[in-house]
Short mmCIF file of C-alpha atoms in Angstrom, two decimals:
data_model
loop_
_atom_site.label_atom_id
_atom_site.label_comp_id
_atom_site.label_asym_id
_atom_site.label_seq_id
_atom_site.Cartn_x
_atom_site.Cartn_y
_atom_site.Cartn_z
CA UNK E 1 -34.60 40.42 36.86
CA UNK E 2 -34.64 44.20 36.24
CA UNK E 3 -31.52 46.24 35.47
CA UNK E 4 -31.07 47.48 39.05
CA UNK E 5 -31.21 43.94 40.36
CA UNK E 6 -28.87 42.81 37.63
CA UNK E 7 -26.34 45.50 38.42
CA UNK E 8 -26.68 44.68 42.07
CA UNK E 9 -25.71 41.09 41.40
CA UNK E 10 -22.77 42.10 39.21
CA UNK E 11 -21.45 44.69 41.64
CA UNK E 12 -21.66 42.21 44.47
CA UNK E 13 -18.12 41.18 43.62
CA UNK E 14 -16.82 44.68 44.30
CA UNK E 15 -16.93 44.51 48.11
CA UNK E 16 -14.80 41.39 47.96
CA UNK E 17 -12.35 43.13 45.67
CA UNK E 18 -12.41 46.60 47.18
CA UNK E 19 -13.89 46.80 50.61
CA UNK E 20 -12.38 43.81 52.35
CA UNK E 21 -8.79 43.87 53.54
CA UNK E 22 -8.91 40.08 53.57
CA UNK E 23 -9.37 40.11 49.79
CA UNK E 24 -6.44 42.47 49.21
CA UNK E 25 -3.69 40.74 47.25
CA UNK E 26 -0.14 41.89 47.81
CA UNK E 27 2.13 43.37 45.21
CA UNK E 28 5.17 41.27 44.36
CA UNK E 29 7.38 43.19 46.79
CA UNK E 30 4.68 44.02 49.31
CA UNK E 31 5.15 47.75 48.61
CA UNK E 32 2.24 50.03 47.68
CA UNK E 33 1.25 50.15 44.02
CA UNK E 34 3.38 52.58 42.01
CA UNK E 35 1.50 55.42 40.33
CA UNK E 36 2.93 56.37 36.95
CA UNK E 37 1.67 59.61 35.43
CA UNK E 38 0.69 58.57 31.92
CA UNK E 39 2.35 61.16 29.64
CA UNK E 40 2.29 63.44 32.70
CA UNK E 41 -0.97 64.73 34.14
CA UNK E 42 -2.40 64.33 30.65
CA UNK E 43 -6.00 64.48 31.82
CA UNK E 44 -5.46 68.12 32.71
CA UNK E 45 -2.74 69.51 30.43
CA UNK E 46 -1.34 68.72 26.97
CA UNK E 47 0.58 65.47 27.27
CA UNK E 48 4.34 65.05 27.27
CA UNK E 49 5.11 68.60 28.34
CA UNK E 50 7.25 69.73 31.25
CA UNK E 51 4.18 71.46 32.62
CA UNK E 52 2.15 68.23 32.59
CA UNK E 53 5.03 66.31 34.19
CA UNK E 54 5.46 68.96 36.90
CA UNK E 55 1.74 68.90 37.67
CA UNK E 56 1.86 65.10 37.97
CA UNK E 57 4.78 65.28 40.39
CA UNK E 58 2.93 67.88 42.46
CA UNK E 59 -0.02 65.48 42.56
CA UNK E 60 2.14 62.77 44.10
CA UNK E 61 2.98 60.56 41.11
CA UNK E 62 5.88 58.21 41.80
CA UNK E 63 6.99 58.12 38.15
CA UNK E 64 6.38 60.22 35.06
CA UNK E 65 6.17 58.63 31.62
CA UNK E 66 7.93 60.11 28.57
CA UNK E 67 7.20 58.20 25.37
CA UNK E 68 10.30 58.54 23.20
CA UNK E 69 10.82 59.27 19.52
CA UNK E 70 13.89 60.63 17.71
CA UNK E 71 14.49 63.87 15.80
CA UNK E 72 16.33 64.10 12.49
CA UNK E 73 19.48 65.14 14.34
CA UNK E 74 19.27 62.21 16.74
CA UNK E 75 17.77 63.73 19.88
CA UNK E 76 15.27 61.83 22.00
CA UNK E 77 12.09 63.82 22.58
CA UNK E 78 8.87 63.09 24.45
CA UNK E 79 5.98 62.41 22.07
CA UNK E 80 3.37 59.66 22.09
CA UNK E 81 4.09 58.78 18.47
CA UNK E 82 6.61 59.70 15.78
CA UNK E 83 3.58 61.27 14.07
CA UNK E 84 3.23 64.85 15.29
CA UNK E 85 -0.19 66.10 14.21
CA UNK E 86 -2.17 64.51 17.03
CA UNK E 87 -0.27 66.24 19.82
CA UNK E 88 1.19 69.42 18.29
CA UNK E 89 0.17 72.35 16.11
CA UNK E 90 2.37 71.23 13.20
CA UNK E 91 -0.60 71.05 10.81
CA UNK E 92 -1.22 74.77 11.34
CA UNK E 93 2.33 75.79 10.47
CA UNK E 94 2.66 76.56 6.75
CA UNK E 95 6.45 76.52 6.92
CA UNK E 96 6.26 72.78 7.58
CA UNK E 97 3.46 71.90 5.16
CA UNK E 98 5.86 70.17 2.76
CA UNK E 99 7.04 67.79 5.48
CA UNK E 100 3.76 65.88 5.46
CA UNK E 101 4.45 62.44 4.05
CA UNK E 102 3.40 58.80 4.13
CA UNK E 103 5.43 56.11 5.87
CA UNK E 104 4.71 52.58 7.02
CA UNK E 105 4.41 52.37 10.79
CA UNK E 106 4.18 48.79 12.02
CA UNK E 107 3.07 47.77 8.54
CA UNK E 108 0.35 50.41 8.25
CA UNK E 109 0.57 53.28 5.72
CA UNK E 110 0.41 56.44 7.79
CA UNK E 111 0.27 59.99 6.45
CA UNK E 112 1.46 62.68 8.85
CA UNK E 113 4.38 64.83 9.90
CA UNK E 114 7.12 62.63 11.40
CA UNK E 115 9.52 63.67 14.15
CA UNK E 116 12.42 62.07 12.28
CA UNK E 117 12.03 64.68 9.52
CA UNK E 118 12.48 67.58 11.96
CA UNK E 119 15.59 68.84 13.74
CA UNK E 120 15.34 69.57 17.44
CA UNK E 121 15.42 73.30 16.69
CA UNK E 122 12.38 72.84 14.44
CA UNK E 123 10.59 70.68 17.01
CA UNK E 124 11.08 73.46 19.53
CA UNK E 125 9.09 75.79 17.28
CA UNK E 126 6.02 73.58 17.67
CA UNK E 127 3.58 73.83 20.54
CA UNK E 128 1.73 70.98 22.23
CA UNK E 129 -2.01 70.44 22.22
CA UNK E 130 -4.46 68.27 24.13
CA UNK E 131 -4.82 65.01 22.21
CA UNK E 132 -8.36 64.19 23.38
CA UNK E 133 -11.02 66.51 21.98
CA UNK E 134 -13.32 66.04 24.99
CA UNK E 135 -10.70 67.43 27.38
CA UNK E 136 -9.74 71.02 28.20
CA UNK E 137 -8.25 72.68 25.11
CA UNK E 138 -7.47 76.02 26.77
CA UNK E 139 -3.75 75.31 27.18
CA UNK E 140 -3.15 74.38 23.56
CA UNK E 141 -0.35 76.30 21.88
CA UNK E 142 1.41 77.23 25.13
CA UNK E 143 3.95 74.50 25.86
CA UNK E 144 7.02 73.19 24.05
CA UNK E 145 7.97 69.61 23.25
CA UNK E 146 10.64 68.55 25.77
CA UNK E 147 13.72 66.41 25.26
CA UNK E 148 14.33 63.34 27.39
CA UNK E 149 17.19 65.21 29.01
CA UNK E 150 14.84 68.00 30.06
CA UNK E 151 12.44 65.44 31.54
CA UNK E 152 15.26 63.83 33.53
CA UNK E 153 16.44 67.23 34.74
CA UNK E 154 12.92 68.02 35.94
CA UNK E 155 12.54 64.67 37.71
CA UNK E 156 15.87 65.09 39.48
CA UNK E 157 15.13 68.68 40.50
CA UNK E 158 11.68 67.86 41.85
CA UNK E 159 12.90 64.71 43.55
CA UNK E 160 15.63 66.63 45.34
CA UNK E 161 13.14 69.27 46.46
CA UNK E 162 10.88 66.59 47.92
CA UNK E 163 13.57 64.43 49.46
CA UNK E 164 12.49 61.33 47.52
CA UNK E 165 13.19 60.14 43.99
CA UNK E 166 10.82 60.94 41.15
CA UNK E 167 11.18 58.15 38.63
CA UNK E 168 10.81 58.08 34.87
CA UNK E 169 9.21 55.36 32.76
CA UNK E 170 10.35 56.01 29.19
CA UNK E 171 8.68 53.99 26.45
CA UNK E 172 10.65 53.23 23.31
CA UNK E 173 8.06 53.88 20.59
CA UNK E 174 8.12 51.77 17.43
CA UNK E 175 11.65 50.48 17.78
CA UNK E 176 11.62 48.65 14.43
CA UNK E 177 10.35 51.77 12.67
CA UNK E 178 13.09 53.99 14.10
CA UNK E 179 15.79 51.45 13.32
CA UNK E 180 14.64 51.31 9.69
CA UNK E 181 14.94 55.10 9.52
CA UNK E 182 18.54 54.90 10.69
CA UNK E 183 17.53 56.53 13.97
CA UNK E 184 17.54 53.68 16.52
CA UNK E 185 16.34 54.60 19.99
CA UNK E 186 18.12 52.18 22.24
CA UNK E 187 21.75 53.26 22.33
CA UNK E 188 20.69 56.90 22.48
CA UNK E 189 18.56 56.10 25.52
CA UNK E 190 21.34 54.15 27.21
CA UNK E 191 23.77 57.03 26.65
CA UNK E 192 21.42 59.61 28.15
CA UNK E 193 20.67 57.43 31.18
CA UNK E 194 24.33 56.64 31.81
CA UNK E 195 25.24 60.32 31.62
CA UNK E 196 22.46 61.01 34.13
CA UNK E 197 23.85 58.38 36.51
CA UNK E 198 20.64 56.39 36.11
CA UNK E 199 21.88 53.14 34.61
CA UNK E 200 22.07 50.64 37.49
CA UNK E 201 19.42 48.46 39.09
CA UNK E 202 18.70 51.01 41.80
CA UNK E 203 17.92 53.83 39.37
CA UNK E 204 14.32 55.12 39.39
CA UNK E 205 13.86 54.10 35.76
CA UNK E 206 11.55 51.65 33.99
CA UNK E 207 12.01 51.27 30.22
CA UNK E 208 8.94 50.00 28.36
CA UNK E 209 8.36 48.52 24.93
CA UNK E 210 5.64 46.71 22.99
CA UNK E 211 8.43 44.96 21.08
CA UNK E 212 10.64 42.19 22.44
CA UNK E 213 13.96 42.31 20.59
CA UNK E 214 14.82 45.82 21.72
CA UNK E 215 14.15 44.93 25.37
CA UNK E 216 16.45 41.94 25.04
CA UNK E 217 19.09 44.24 23.58
CA UNK E 218 18.60 46.81 26.34
CA UNK E 219 18.92 44.05 28.93
CA UNK E 220 22.46 43.51 27.67
CA UNK E 221 23.31 47.22 27.77
CA UNK E 222 21.81 48.61 30.97
CA UNK E 223 20.66 47.39 34.40
CA UNK E 224 17.49 49.43 34.94
CA UNK E 225 14.09 47.76 35.11
CA UNK E 226 12.51 46.74 31.81
CA UNK E 227 8.78 46.33 31.14
CA UNK E 228 7.19 44.19 28.44
CA UNK E 229 3.99 45.87 27.27
CA UNK E 230 1.10 43.72 26.00
CA UNK E 231 -1.37 45.22 23.56
CA UNK E 232 -4.65 44.13 21.91
CA UNK E 233 -7.17 45.62 19.53
CA UNK E 234 -10.28 45.31 21.66
CA UNK E 235 -12.37 43.07 23.90
CA UNK E 236 -15.43 41.19 22.68
CA UNK E 237 -18.91 41.16 24.20
CA UNK E 238 -17.88 38.57 26.78
CA UNK E 239 -14.66 40.31 27.79
CA UNK E 240 -12.29 38.14 25.76
CA UNK E 241 -9.21 39.79 24.26
CA UNK E 242 -9.45 40.50 20.52
CA UNK E 243 -6.18 40.36 18.59
CA UNK E 244 -5.91 41.87 15.11
CA UNK E 245 -2.98 43.51 13.33
CA UNK E 246 -1.21 45.73 14.13
CA UNK E 247 -2.12 45.11 17.78
CA UNK E 248 -1.91 41.31 17.81
CA UNK E 249 1.81 40.77 18.34
CA UNK E 250 5.09 42.62 18.84
CA UNK E 251 6.02 44.12 15.49
CA UNK E 252 9.52 42.67 15.62
CA UNK E 253 7.79 39.25 15.67
CA UNK E 254 5.98 40.20 12.47
CA UNK E 255 9.25 41.19 10.77
CA UNK E 256 10.99 37.89 11.53
CA UNK E 257 7.94 35.69 10.93
CA UNK E 258 7.39 34.70 14.57
CA UNK E 259 3.70 33.79 14.76
CA UNK E 260 3.33 34.22 18.50
CA UNK E 261 0.89 36.84 19.76
CA UNK E 262 0.76 38.88 22.93
CA UNK E 263 -1.39 36.22 24.57
CA UNK E 264 1.36 33.66 23.96
CA UNK E 265 3.57 35.70 26.26
CA UNK E 266 1.09 34.97 29.07
CA UNK E 267 1.62 31.21 29.00
CA UNK E 268 3.96 29.65 31.53
CA UNK E 269 6.62 29.40 28.84
CA UNK E 270 5.94 32.94 27.66
CA UNK E 271 6.22 34.41 31.13
CA UNK E 272 9.47 32.52 31.71
CA UNK E 273 10.86 34.05 28.52
CA UNK E 274 9.75 37.55 29.52
CA UNK E 275 11.40 37.05 32.91
CA UNK E 276 14.68 36.22 31.14
CA UNK E 277 15.02 39.80 29.87
CA UNK E 278 12.49 41.96 31.73
CA UNK E 279 11.35 42.72 35.26
CA UNK E 280 7.79 43.83 34.61
CA UNK E 281 4.82 42.57 32.62
CA UNK E 282 2.66 45.49 31.52
CA UNK E 283 -0.63 44.36 29.94
CA UNK E 284 -3.61 46.48 28.92
CA UNK E 285 -6.20 46.53 31.73
CA UNK E 286 -8.69 44.03 30.21
CA UNK E 287 -6.05 41.31 30.33
CA UNK E 288 -6.33 41.58 34.13
CA UNK E 289 -9.90 42.65 34.86
CA UNK E 290 -12.13 42.41 31.78
CA UNK E 291 -15.56 43.89 31.25
CA UNK E 292 -18.47 42.39 29.33
CA UNK E 293 -21.72 43.46 27.74
CA UNK E 294 -25.12 42.66 29.23
CA UNK E 295 -28.00 41.26 27.18
CA UNK E 296 -30.68 40.75 29.80
CA UNK E 297 -33.57 40.58 27.32
CA UNK E 298 -31.73 38.13 25.04
CA UNK E 299 -32.30 40.15 21.89
CA UNK E 300 -28.73 39.67 20.74
CA UNK E 301 -27.87 43.33 21.36
CA UNK E 302 -25.92 44.93 24.19
CA UNK E 303 -28.20 46.56 26.75
CA UNK E 304 -28.10 50.32 27.31
CA UNK E 305 -27.79 50.18 31.09
CA UNK E 306 -27.62 53.93 31.70
CA UNK E 307 -30.41 54.78 29.26
CA UNK E 308 -28.46 57.31 27.23
CA UNK E 309 -29.55 55.87 23.92
CA UNK E 310 -26.40 53.95 23.08
CA UNK E 311 -24.55 50.89 24.35
CA UNK E 312 -20.88 51.64 24.96
CA UNK E 313 -18.12 51.26 27.53
CA UNK E 314 -20.33 52.75 30.27
CA UNK E 315 -22.76 49.88 29.78
CA UNK E 316 -20.25 47.08 30.29
CA UNK E 317 -19.94 45.32 33.64
CA UNK E 318 -17.02 43.61 35.34
CA UNK E 319 -16.25 40.02 34.49
CA UNK E 320 -14.16 37.75 36.67
CA UNK E 321 -10.50 38.75 37.15
CA UNK E 322 -7.99 36.74 35.15
CA UNK E 323 -5.00 34.93 36.64
CA UNK E 324 -2.49 37.25 34.91
CA UNK E 325 -1.31 39.02 38.07
CA UNK E 326 -0.99 35.79 40.01
CA UNK E 327 0.77 34.00 37.14
CA UNK E 328 3.20 36.86 36.52
CA UNK E 329 4.01 37.14 40.22
CA UNK E 330 4.64 33.38 40.31
CA UNK E 331 7.14 33.91 37.48
CA UNK E 332 8.87 36.66 39.47
CA UNK E 333 7.52 39.50 37.36
CA UNK E 334 5.93 42.67 38.64
CA UNK E 335 2.72 43.74 36.90
CA UNK E 336 1.98 47.27 35.70
CA UNK E 337 -1.23 48.08 33.79
CA UNK E 338 -2.77 50.91 31.79
CA UNK E 339 -4.50 53.33 31.19
CA UNK E 340 -6.74 54.76 33.93
CA UNK E 341 -8.98 57.72 33.11
CA UNK E 342 -11.53 59.62 35.18
CA UNK E 343 -14.23 60.37 32.65
CA UNK E 344 -17.44 58.42 33.40
CA UNK E 345 -17.76 57.46 29.73
CA UNK E 346 -14.47 55.55 30.08
CA UNK E 347 -15.59 53.60 33.17
CA UNK E 348 -17.52 50.35 33.28
CA UNK E 349 -21.07 50.55 34.62
CA UNK E 350 -20.00 48.57 37.68
CA UNK E 351 -17.99 51.54 38.94
CA UNK E 352 -21.03 53.86 38.84
CA UNK E 353 -19.03 56.78 37.46
CA UNK E 354 -16.50 56.69 40.31
CA UNK E 355 -12.90 56.36 39.06
CA UNK E 356 -11.69 55.61 42.59
CA UNK E 357 -13.70 52.37 42.51
CA UNK E 358 -11.78 51.23 39.43
CA UNK E 359 -8.42 51.99 41.01
CA UNK E 360 -9.37 50.14 44.16
CA UNK E 361 -10.46 47.09 42.19
CA UNK E 362 -7.03 46.88 40.57
CA UNK E 363 -5.17 47.70 43.78
CA UNK E 364 -7.04 44.82 45.40
CA UNK E 365 -5.69 42.46 42.74
CA UNK E 366 -2.11 43.29 43.72
CA UNK E 367 -0.95 45.17 40.63
CA UNK E 368 2.51 46.59 41.23
CA UNK E 369 2.05 49.73 39.18
CA UNK E 370 -0.46 51.52 36.99
CA UNK E 371 -0.51 54.33 34.46
CA UNK E 372 -3.02 57.13 34.96
CA UNK E 373 -3.96 60.31 33.09
CA UNK E 374 -5.19 61.62 36.46
CA UNK E 375 -2.44 60.78 38.96
CA UNK E 376 -4.08 62.78 41.75
CA UNK E 377 -7.07 60.43 41.68
CA UNK E 378 -4.82 57.38 41.56
CA UNK E 379 -2.80 58.54 44.56
CA UNK E 380 -5.89 59.45 46.58
CA UNK E 381 -7.48 56.04 45.92
CA UNK E 382 -4.36 54.09 46.90
#
């Protein structure tokens, strides 16, 4: 069988998943899949900026996602990590050169500039930059780092202007790390949400975490929706999840000696436990719809399907969907998944460079929400 024939056989599952209304699984509530702008419209503008969030709202995103870290003076700000060099110009500011230090983050020695060593006034001197080098860098140095309060104010303003709520999906980043610094996230987040009037079950808020203990704590302090994130290090050649530290298990499990991994949370017992404190299961995409390598000539090496001289993500093909969505729905949990990106090099060969095909495959599986760097594409494909 040649490569075209092989791809034809693999992609034969797509019509069943995408093109047939009979194959369309429902979301848990029957509502359309929620589009969450991952760090804002981060495919177009520097992430976690008011400008990126505003663009995402203009594109039709239902929710915007501010990852949360804490400043030295206790203010919640929107950054992907407590480390600042990947998303700001801090490394180019000589006045802050002495702040570079090494800390353990989830057990890993990490050398960087940390938000917890900066006051909010100092953070406001920094400017955001595009985190991915292959994306447009022309807006670097233009936008400030926003506070959570500023993100909420924007969401409320834009929601009022549109006559429908714009939600937020804050992620509590490295809860154990922040607690060890004496800068815990959770009560600060609860206070800001309560002051905003967004603390009950009807609020357009989803709080996420890769850890478990802080979600259980938040469940006792606030009534908004909570989402248990599931991570992994990679997928193997056959599409199986690969678990290695620090991506194998919630870090609070590591601290207390709990040996369970993220995959243990997908068992019947694990899902029942998640349901006891959370509303949403939020696994990485391959937990739901994995991809696998092709070795048609049986030489023990992944085939270069697109002939570009290397075998990478573009040369993987879809494997069979897992039962994660069905199992989570049976447990009463919604399912959100992440992260969707438009670039052809980040799409499996099966999708033939068309990001809409990937969205439609996941929509067909009944996912309740997804996180996208390109919310306009996600909305259009829905």
